[in-house]
Amino acid sequence: MEINRNAFLASQGGASSVDQMSPEAKADAMEDFMMQQLNTRQASQGRLPVVSDIEAQIETRSYRRGAGNLFVAAEGNVRRLPPMPSKPTLVDFFRLRFSVTSNHVLQSAHLAVKNNVPEEIVLACLLHDVAQELIKVDHGWWSAQLFEPYVPEQTAFAIRYHQALRFYEDEAHGYEYPVLYRYLFGEDYRPEPYIEATYKMVRNHKWYLGPRLVTVNDLYAFDPDVNPNLDEFADIIGRHFKQPKEGLGYDNSPVAHMWRSIARPDMPL
Ligand SMILES: [Fe+2]
Ligand SMILES: [Fe+2]
């Protein structure tokens, strides 16, 4: 698809905003922009994509849609990654590996703080999508598993189940079905039975509000004017994230290999 450069820059708040973005964030913004253009074209034809349109795209790609951001370049080749310290912390992963998802989760956590969300759930907002660097399919479950040994139980619960809840409206808490999903999944998409069953379980759970607040504070649009910094959350991380002294990936926890896979995605086997 042809890109109108000026329209792209304007959509991101001008050339100087784009200059400040990391290459990954730029590629991501470009992909969003292309999707919007495609959507506008489809809308001008009078329709949203349906599930069969989305399925027809599968064989037009050299990668699967569920592959993690670290494993696929949105444009051109992947880049060489900066080395990790020998005992990496959560902050190191944010700085050196979560480059595509970090802005989105920082914006979501920033909004959650503004909305007076409890700290454990602000932490869930801050971490809810970062496993998408590893894998996008079932990212709520993967993210929760990645963090479970290091965060409060309610935080892991909120991360895991935001994925199912985002398909279901909750007017009382101000959550509407995201318009973006009509484009991503197709207008006639219905969540699979395991998602429906999970939603029903969580809806009646005493911790329902946690994952619901993650969806309420989830931002579906990249806001070029809001650039929260990880420093804003240093205290919350310090109070609620149990950083292993050996470094993430080297503490022999059941999820250590997941951290190593994020740290070293170029290993052949
Ligand atoms: Fe998510
Ligand atoms: Fe999100």
Tab-separated table of C-alpha atoms and ligand atoms in Angstrom:
chain	number	residue	atom	x	y	z
A	1	MET	CA	0.000	0.000	0.000
A	2	GLU	CA	1.269	3.478	-0.816
A	3	ILE	CA	1.880	5.782	2.132
A	4	ASN	CA	1.196	9.506	1.993
A	5	ARG	CA	4.203	10.719	4.019
A	6	ASN	CA	2.723	14.110	4.961
A	7	ALA	CA	-0.556	12.558	6.063
A	8	PHE	CA	1.376	10.032	8.158
A	9	LEU	CA	3.499	12.727	9.860
A	10	ALA	CA	0.408	14.851	10.512
A	11	SER	CA	-1.389	11.879	12.068
A	12	GLN	CA	1.488	11.505	14.563
A	13	GLY	CA	1.620	15.155	15.588
A	14	GLY	CA	4.252	16.317	13.058
A	15	ALA	CA	7.762	15.423	11.932
A	16	SER	CA	9.417	16.360	15.239
A	17	SER	CA	7.186	13.939	17.210
A	18	VAL	CA	8.052	11.180	14.738
A	19	ASP	CA	11.788	11.987	15.064
A	20	GLN	CA	11.592	11.335	18.814
A	21	MET	CA	10.012	7.894	18.372
A	22	SER	CA	12.090	4.710	18.562
A	23	PRO	CA	12.360	2.771	15.257
A	24	GLU	CA	9.953	0.166	16.684
A	25	ALA	CA	7.399	2.780	17.750
A	26	LYS	CA	7.696	4.364	14.303
A	27	ALA	CA	7.100	1.030	12.592
A	28	ASP	CA	4.137	0.414	14.877
A	29	ALA	CA	2.640	3.833	14.207
A	30	MET	CA	3.152	3.251	10.491
A	31	GLU	CA	1.315	-0.058	10.705
A	32	ASP	CA	-1.578	1.622	12.578
A	33	PHE	CA	-1.680	4.330	9.968
A	34	MET	CA	-1.767	1.812	7.118
A	35	MET	CA	-4.528	-0.066	8.873
A	36	GLN	CA	-6.517	3.145	9.237
A	37	GLN	CA	-6.063	3.910	5.541
A	38	LEU	CA	-7.204	0.425	4.640
A	39	ASN	CA	-10.173	0.809	6.949
A	40	THR	CA	-11.096	4.153	5.438
A	41	ARG	CA	-10.973	2.548	2.024
A	42	GLN	CA	-13.173	-0.324	3.177
A	43	ALA	CA	-15.511	2.118	4.908
A	44	SER	CA	-15.786	4.133	1.698
A	45	GLN	CA	-16.848	0.899	0.023
A	46	GLY	CA	-19.542	0.838	2.656
A	47	ARG	CA	-18.369	-2.037	4.860
A	48	LEU	CA	-16.121	-3.174	7.703
A	49	PRO	CA	-13.989	-6.309	7.281
A	50	VAL	CA	-15.637	-9.589	8.210
A	51	VAL	CA	-13.927	-12.671	9.649
A	52	SER	CA	-13.500	-14.210	6.174
A	53	ASP	CA	-11.660	-11.042	4.954
A	54	ILE	CA	-9.255	-11.314	7.900
A	55	GLU	CA	-8.713	-15.014	7.204
A	56	ALA	CA	-8.048	-14.298	3.534
A	57	GLN	CA	-5.057	-12.161	4.634
A	58	ILE	CA	-3.256	-15.108	6.277
A	59	GLU	CA	-1.515	-16.281	3.132
A	60	THR	CA	-0.516	-12.733	2.132
A	61	ARG	CA	2.081	-12.597	4.961
A	62	SER	CA	5.494	-14.181	5.498
A	63	TYR	CA	4.794	-14.442	9.229
A	64	ARG	CA	1.858	-15.392	11.426
A	65	ARG	CA	-0.151	-12.643	13.032
A	66	GLY	CA	0.398	-14.067	16.515
A	67	ALA	CA	4.239	-13.855	16.348
A	68	GLY	CA	5.808	-11.640	19.016
A	69	ASN	CA	7.075	-8.177	18.101
A	70	LEU	CA	10.696	-9.133	18.780
A	71	PHE	CA	10.548	-11.852	16.124
A	72	VAL	CA	9.108	-9.922	13.191
A	73	ALA	CA	10.048	-6.589	11.609
A	74	ALA	CA	7.006	-4.500	10.679
A	75	GLU	CA	9.146	-3.172	7.818
A	76	GLY	CA	12.467	-4.375	6.331
A	77	ASN	CA	14.816	-6.532	8.432
A	78	VAL	CA	14.949	-6.931	12.205
A	79	ARG	CA	17.620	-4.885	14.006
A	80	ARG	CA	20.502	-6.078	16.160
A	81	LEU	CA	19.381	-5.771	19.788
A	82	PRO	CA	21.420	-3.974	22.452
A	83	PRO	CA	23.082	-6.372	24.947
A	84	MET	CA	21.359	-7.000	28.290
A	85	PRO	CA	23.130	-6.611	31.649
A	86	SER	CA	24.117	-9.884	33.349
A	87	LYS	CA	21.430	-9.518	36.049
A	88	PRO	CA	18.593	-7.835	34.176
A	89	THR	CA	15.814	-6.050	36.050
A	90	LEU	CA	12.277	-5.253	34.964
A	91	VAL	CA	13.452	-1.730	34.120
A	92	ASP	CA	16.209	-3.153	31.860
A	93	PHE	CA	13.605	-5.164	29.964
A	94	PHE	CA	11.469	-2.045	29.542
A	95	ARG	CA	14.489	-0.088	28.298
A	96	LEU	CA	16.024	-2.713	26.033
A	97	ARG	CA	13.350	-5.211	24.955
A	98	PHE	CA	9.779	-3.908	25.413
A	99	SER	CA	10.219	-1.214	22.786
A	100	VAL	CA	7.017	-1.802	20.788
A	101	THR	CA	4.632	-2.220	23.722
A	102	SER	CA	6.174	0.124	26.325
A	103	ASN	CA	4.555	3.354	25.196
A	104	HIS	CA	1.095	1.765	25.158
A	105	VAL	CA	1.398	0.223	28.622
A	106	LEU	CA	2.975	3.390	30.087
A	107	GLN	CA	0.088	5.463	28.731
A	108	SER	CA	-2.428	2.970	30.171
A	109	ALA	CA	-0.768	2.963	33.617
A	110	HIS	CA	-0.525	6.773	33.547
A	111	LEU	CA	-4.271	6.988	32.901
A	112	ALA	CA	-4.946	4.453	35.673
A	113	VAL	CA	-3.042	6.640	38.173
A	114	LYS	CA	-5.112	9.641	37.082
A	115	ASN	CA	-8.257	7.555	37.667
A	116	ASN	CA	-7.150	6.628	41.221
A	117	VAL	CA	-6.869	2.923	40.468
A	118	PRO	CA	-5.285	0.842	43.309
A	119	GLU	CA	-1.516	0.345	42.967
A	120	GLU	CA	-1.676	-3.419	42.335
A	121	ILE	CA	-3.925	-2.737	39.346
A	122	VAL	CA	-1.800	0.183	38.108
A	123	LEU	CA	1.026	-2.374	38.035
A	124	ALA	CA	-1.236	-4.718	36.027
A	125	CYS	CA	-1.905	-1.876	33.544
A	126	LEU	CA	1.851	-1.286	33.300
A	127	LEU	CA	2.533	-4.947	32.477
A	128	HIS	CA	-0.660	-6.116	30.755
A	129	ASP	CA	0.546	-6.341	27.132
A	130	VAL	CA	4.333	-6.645	27.276
A	131	ALA	CA	4.381	-10.419	26.630
A	132	GLN	CA	3.319	-9.444	23.099
A	133	GLU	CA	7.034	-8.892	22.521
A	134	LEU	CA	7.296	-12.687	22.840
A	135	ILE	CA	3.919	-13.836	21.475
A	136	LYS	CA	0.620	-12.132	20.699
A	137	VAL	CA	-1.754	-15.122	20.749
A	138	ASP	CA	-3.418	-15.364	24.187
A	139	HIS	CA	-1.209	-12.516	25.390
A	140	GLY	CA	-3.154	-12.057	28.644
A	141	TRP	CA	-2.330	-15.597	29.748
A	142	TRP	CA	1.296	-15.356	28.608
A	143	SER	CA	1.804	-11.982	30.321
A	144	ALA	CA	0.266	-13.175	33.581
A	145	GLN	CA	2.443	-16.291	33.566
A	146	LEU	CA	5.570	-14.224	32.892
A	147	PHE	CA	4.904	-12.031	35.947
A	148	GLU	CA	3.157	-14.408	38.337
A	149	PRO	CA	6.202	-15.295	40.500
A	150	TYR	CA	7.049	-11.622	41.037
A	151	VAL	CA	3.779	-9.702	41.532
A	152	PRO	CA	0.749	-9.781	43.898
A	153	GLU	CA	-1.860	-12.417	43.028
A	154	GLN	CA	-4.457	-9.771	42.170
A	155	THR	CA	-2.047	-8.170	39.699
A	156	ALA	CA	-1.502	-11.457	37.836
A	157	PHE	CA	-5.284	-12.105	37.888
A	158	ALA	CA	-5.970	-8.684	36.355
A	159	ILE	CA	-3.330	-9.178	33.646
A	160	ARG	CA	-4.519	-12.688	32.714
A	161	TYR	CA	-8.205	-11.871	32.405
A	162	HIS	CA	-8.138	-8.452	30.764
A	163	GLN	CA	-7.817	-10.412	27.525
A	164	ALA	CA	-11.244	-12.039	27.833
A	165	LEU	CA	-13.001	-9.026	29.359
A	166	ARG	CA	-12.045	-6.642	26.558
A	167	PHE	CA	-14.605	-8.329	24.267
A	168	TYR	CA	-17.493	-7.637	26.666
A	169	GLU	CA	-19.052	-4.261	27.381
A	170	ASP	CA	-19.591	-3.012	30.910
A	171	GLU	CA	-21.585	0.183	30.834
A	172	ALA	CA	-21.511	0.656	34.610
A	173	HIS	CA	-17.708	0.893	34.504
A	174	GLY	CA	-17.602	2.831	31.245
A	175	TYR	CA	-16.244	0.091	28.999
A	176	GLU	CA	-17.450	-0.141	25.397
A	177	TYR	CA	-16.473	-2.715	22.776
A	178	PRO	CA	-13.463	-1.103	21.025
A	179	VAL	CA	-14.109	0.033	17.456
A	180	LEU	CA	-10.578	-1.124	16.611
A	181	TYR	CA	-11.629	-4.729	17.227
A	182	ARG	CA	-14.199	-4.560	14.432
A	183	TYR	CA	-11.199	-4.026	12.143
A	184	LEU	CA	-8.728	-6.376	13.858
A	185	PHE	CA	-11.028	-9.375	14.316
A	186	GLY	CA	-13.805	-8.636	11.784
A	187	GLU	CA	-17.235	-7.168	12.299
A	188	ASP	CA	-18.948	-10.540	12.702
A	189	TYR	CA	-16.288	-11.968	15.084
A	190	ARG	CA	-17.588	-13.857	18.111
A	191	PRO	CA	-15.139	-14.793	20.889
A	192	GLU	CA	-14.310	-18.494	21.100
A	193	PRO	CA	-16.066	-20.639	23.738
A	194	TYR	CA	-13.018	-20.625	26.080
A	195	ILE	CA	-13.084	-16.814	26.101
A	196	GLU	CA	-16.842	-16.754	26.732
A	197	ALA	CA	-16.474	-19.287	29.593
A	198	THR	CA	-13.583	-17.279	31.078
A	199	TYR	CA	-15.620	-14.080	30.890
A	200	LYS	CA	-18.529	-15.714	32.755
A	201	MET	CA	-16.196	-17.027	35.463
A	202	VAL	CA	-14.461	-13.668	35.941
A	203	ARG	CA	-17.735	-11.685	35.815
A	204	ASN	CA	-18.821	-13.494	38.996
A	205	HIS	CA	-15.423	-13.456	40.694
A	206	LYS	CA	-14.723	-11.264	43.726
A	207	TRP	CA	-11.710	-9.813	41.890
A	208	TYR	CA	-13.671	-8.879	38.733
A	209	LEU	CA	-12.878	-5.175	39.094
A	210	GLY	CA	-9.106	-5.698	38.634
A	211	PRO	CA	-9.133	-6.998	35.044
A	212	ARG	CA	-12.096	-4.744	34.259
A	213	LEU	CA	-10.046	-1.687	35.292
A	214	VAL	CA	-7.214	-2.852	33.036
A	215	THR	CA	-9.638	-2.810	30.074
A	216	VAL	CA	-11.129	0.548	31.114
A	217	ASN	CA	-7.658	2.142	31.222
A	218	ASP	CA	-6.407	0.327	28.111
A	219	LEU	CA	-5.731	2.931	25.427
A	220	TYR	CA	-6.410	1.906	21.875
A	221	ALA	CA	-4.965	5.012	20.279
A	222	PHE	CA	-1.372	6.155	20.376
A	223	ASP	CA	-1.444	9.656	21.867
A	224	PRO	CA	1.658	11.532	20.635
A	225	ASP	CA	1.161	14.236	23.290
A	226	VAL	CA	1.397	11.905	26.276
A	227	ASN	CA	4.846	10.436	26.851
A	228	PRO	CA	4.920	8.997	30.365
A	229	ASN	CA	8.267	7.873	31.702
A	230	LEU	CA	8.922	4.631	33.590
A	231	ASP	CA	10.346	6.735	36.477
A	232	GLU	CA	6.760	7.731	37.248
A	233	PHE	CA	6.157	4.132	38.365
A	234	ALA	CA	9.452	3.471	40.181
A	235	ASP	CA	7.754	3.473	43.620
A	236	ILE	CA	4.932	1.151	42.543
A	237	ILE	CA	7.453	-1.258	40.992
A	238	GLY	CA	9.608	-1.016	44.133
A	239	ARG	CA	6.675	-1.799	46.427
A	240	HIS	CA	5.036	-4.587	44.418
A	241	PHE	CA	7.535	-6.208	42.035
A	242	LYS	CA	9.876	-8.791	43.611
A	243	GLN	CA	13.007	-8.367	41.539
A	244	PRO	CA	15.106	-11.595	41.794
A	245	LYS	CA	18.684	-10.889	42.863
A	246	GLU	CA	20.097	-13.224	40.152
A	247	GLY	CA	18.317	-11.202	37.458
A	248	LEU	CA	15.158	-12.054	35.475
A	249	GLY	CA	15.907	-15.190	33.487
A	250	TYR	CA	18.532	-16.542	35.890
A	251	ASP	CA	16.606	-17.211	39.113
A	252	ASN	CA	15.558	-20.772	38.226
A	253	SER	CA	11.887	-19.833	38.465
A	254	PRO	CA	9.388	-21.777	36.299
A	255	VAL	CA	9.270	-18.789	33.922
A	256	ALA	CA	13.001	-17.995	33.734
A	257	HIS	CA	13.206	-19.377	30.169
A	258	MET	CA	10.496	-16.955	29.045
A	259	TRP	CA	12.598	-14.005	30.205
A	260	ARG	CA	15.677	-15.475	28.506
A	261	SER	CA	13.722	-15.892	25.266
A	262	ILE	CA	12.827	-12.193	25.380
A	263	ALA	CA	16.411	-11.262	26.236
A	264	ARG	CA	17.949	-13.445	23.480
A	265	PRO	CA	15.448	-13.867	20.628
A	266	ASP	CA	18.290	-14.395	18.102
A	267	MET	CA	19.362	-17.737	19.572
A	268	PRO	CA	18.795	-20.350	16.844
A	269	LEU	CA	17.599	-23.105	19.187
B	1	FE	FE	-4.206	-6.608	25.960
B	2	FE	FE	-3.532	-2.947	25.982
